[in-house]
């Protein structure tokens, strides 16, 4: 599928197969929170770091 944008920031979140899972166009205050939330949903849970590291 073709996607065209004229001068706007575009960010693509790809699935493990390389397909676009989510797309953001432009910039907004809440975009970083939304992006972080999507990444957390799609990433395996991280173990807590050992004390002292």
Short mmCIF file of N, CA and C in Angstrom, two decimals:
data_model
loop_
_atom_site.label_atom_id
_atom_site.label_comp_id
_atom_site.label_asym_id
_atom_site.label_seq_id
_atom_site.Cartn_x
_atom_site.Cartn_y
_atom_site.Cartn_z
N UNK A 1 0.84 -1.17 0.00
CA UNK A 1 0.00 0.00 0.00
C UNK A 1 0.89 1.24 0.00
N UNK A 2 0.58 2.22 -0.81
CA UNK A 2 1.38 3.43 -0.91
C UNK A 2 0.88 4.48 0.07
N UNK A 3 1.83 5.19 0.66
CA UNK A 3 1.51 6.24 1.62
C UNK A 3 2.32 7.47 1.27
N UNK A 4 1.69 8.60 1.09
CA UNK A 4 2.39 9.85 0.73
C UNK A 4 2.12 10.92 1.78
N UNK A 5 3.19 11.63 2.09
CA UNK A 5 3.09 12.75 3.04
C UNK A 5 3.84 13.92 2.46
N UNK A 6 3.33 15.10 2.56
CA UNK A 6 4.06 16.30 2.12
C UNK A 6 4.82 16.88 3.29
N UNK A 7 5.30 17.47 3.85
CA UNK A 7 6.27 17.89 4.85
C UNK A 7 5.70 17.78 6.27
N UNK A 8 5.65 16.65 6.80
CA UNK A 8 5.20 16.47 8.18
C UNK A 8 6.04 15.37 8.81
N UNK A 9 6.31 15.47 10.08
CA UNK A 9 7.01 14.35 10.72
C UNK A 9 6.12 13.10 10.67
N UNK A 10 6.71 11.99 10.31
CA UNK A 10 5.98 10.72 10.24
C UNK A 10 6.78 9.69 11.02
N UNK A 11 6.12 8.95 11.87
CA UNK A 11 6.76 7.91 12.66
C UNK A 11 5.99 6.62 12.45
N UNK A 12 6.71 5.55 12.12
CA UNK A 12 6.09 4.24 11.92
C UNK A 12 6.56 3.28 13.00
N UNK A 13 5.64 2.54 13.57
CA UNK A 13 5.97 1.47 14.51
C UNK A 13 5.74 0.18 13.74
N UNK A 14 6.81 -0.61 13.57
CA UNK A 14 6.74 -1.83 12.77
C UNK A 14 6.55 -3.05 13.65
N UNK A 15 5.83 -4.04 13.14
CA UNK A 15 5.68 -5.29 13.86
C UNK A 15 6.92 -6.14 13.57
N UNK A 16 7.07 -7.30 14.22
CA UNK A 16 8.26 -8.13 14.00
C UNK A 16 8.46 -8.55 12.55
N UNK A 17 7.40 -8.58 11.75
CA UNK A 17 7.51 -8.96 10.34
C UNK A 17 7.86 -7.79 9.44
N UNK A 18 8.00 -6.60 10.01
CA UNK A 18 8.36 -5.43 9.22
C UNK A 18 7.18 -4.67 8.63
N UNK A 19 5.96 -5.05 9.00
CA UNK A 19 4.78 -4.34 8.51
C UNK A 19 4.43 -3.20 9.48
N UNK A 20 3.83 -2.16 8.94
CA UNK A 20 3.46 -1.02 9.78
C UNK A 20 2.31 -1.42 10.71
N UNK A 21 2.59 -1.36 12.01
CA UNK A 21 1.58 -1.70 13.01
C UNK A 21 0.82 -0.46 13.45
N UNK A 22 1.49 0.67 13.44
CA UNK A 22 0.89 1.94 13.87
C UNK A 22 1.63 3.07 13.19
N UNK A 23 0.95 4.18 12.93
CA UNK A 23 1.60 5.31 12.28
C UNK A 23 1.12 6.61 12.92
N UNK A 24 2.05 7.53 13.10
CA UNK A 24 1.73 8.85 13.63
C UNK A 24 2.20 9.88 12.62
N UNK A 25 1.39 10.90 12.39
CA UNK A 25 1.74 11.98 11.46
C UNK A 25 1.65 13.29 12.21
N UNK A 26 2.66 14.13 12.05
CA UNK A 26 2.68 15.42 12.72
C UNK A 26 3.30 15.30 14.10
N UNK A 27 3.14 16.31 14.89
CA UNK A 27 3.71 16.32 16.23
C UNK A 27 2.66 16.88 17.18
N UNK A 28 2.56 16.29 18.33
CA UNK A 28 1.62 16.79 19.34
C UNK A 28 2.21 16.55 20.71
N UNK A 29 1.66 17.21 21.69
CA UNK A 29 2.15 17.09 23.06
C UNK A 29 2.00 15.65 23.57
N UNK A 30 0.88 15.02 23.28
CA UNK A 30 0.63 13.67 23.78
C UNK A 30 1.25 12.55 22.97
N UNK A 31 1.91 12.89 21.87
CA UNK A 31 2.44 11.86 20.98
C UNK A 31 3.49 10.98 21.67
N UNK A 32 4.37 11.57 22.48
CA UNK A 32 5.40 10.77 23.13
C UNK A 32 4.79 9.79 24.12
N UNK A 33 3.75 10.20 24.84
CA UNK A 33 3.09 9.29 25.78
C UNK A 33 2.39 8.16 25.05
N UNK A 34 1.72 8.49 23.96
CA UNK A 34 1.02 7.48 23.17
C UNK A 34 2.01 6.49 22.56
N UNK A 35 3.12 7.00 22.05
CA UNK A 35 4.15 6.14 21.46
C UNK A 35 4.75 5.22 22.52
N UNK A 36 5.09 5.78 23.68
CA UNK A 36 5.66 4.97 24.76
C UNK A 36 4.68 3.87 25.18
N UNK A 37 3.41 4.20 25.25
CA UNK A 37 2.39 3.22 25.63
C UNK A 37 2.32 2.08 24.61
N UNK A 38 2.34 2.41 23.32
CA UNK A 38 2.29 1.39 22.26
C UNK A 38 3.52 0.48 22.33
N UNK A 39 4.69 1.06 22.57
CA UNK A 39 5.92 0.26 22.64
C UNK A 39 5.85 -0.67 23.84
N UNK A 40 5.37 -0.17 24.99
CA UNK A 40 5.24 -1.03 26.18
C UNK A 40 4.28 -2.19 25.93
N UNK A 41 3.17 -1.92 25.23
CA UNK A 41 2.19 -2.98 24.94
C UNK A 41 2.80 -4.08 24.07
N UNK A 42 3.69 -3.71 23.17
CA UNK A 42 4.22 -4.66 22.20
C UNK A 42 5.55 -5.29 22.62
N UNK A 43 6.15 -4.81 23.70
CA UNK A 43 7.45 -5.30 24.14
C UNK A 43 7.27 -6.27 25.31
N UNK A 44 8.14 -7.27 25.39
CA UNK A 44 8.07 -8.16 26.55
C UNK A 44 8.43 -7.37 27.82
N UNK A 45 7.86 -7.77 28.93
CA UNK A 45 8.15 -7.10 30.20
C UNK A 45 9.62 -7.25 30.54
N UNK A 46 10.21 -6.18 31.00
CA UNK A 46 11.61 -6.22 31.40
C UNK A 46 11.71 -6.61 32.86
N UNK A 47 12.75 -7.35 33.19
CA UNK A 47 13.00 -7.69 34.59
C UNK A 47 13.59 -6.47 35.28
N UNK A 48 13.30 -6.30 36.57
CA UNK A 48 13.90 -5.17 37.27
C UNK A 48 15.42 -5.33 37.33
N UNK A 49 16.11 -4.21 37.34
CA UNK A 49 17.58 -4.27 37.42
C UNK A 49 18.00 -4.71 38.82
N UNK A 50 19.11 -5.44 38.89
CA UNK A 50 19.63 -5.83 40.21
C UNK A 50 20.05 -4.58 40.99
N UNK A 51 19.98 -4.63 42.32
CA UNK A 51 20.41 -3.48 43.13
C UNK A 51 21.86 -3.10 42.81
N UNK A 52 22.12 -1.82 42.80
CA UNK A 52 23.48 -1.34 42.58
C UNK A 52 23.88 -1.21 41.12
N UNK A 53 22.94 -1.43 40.17
CA UNK A 53 23.31 -1.30 38.75
C UNK A 53 22.61 -0.14 38.11
#
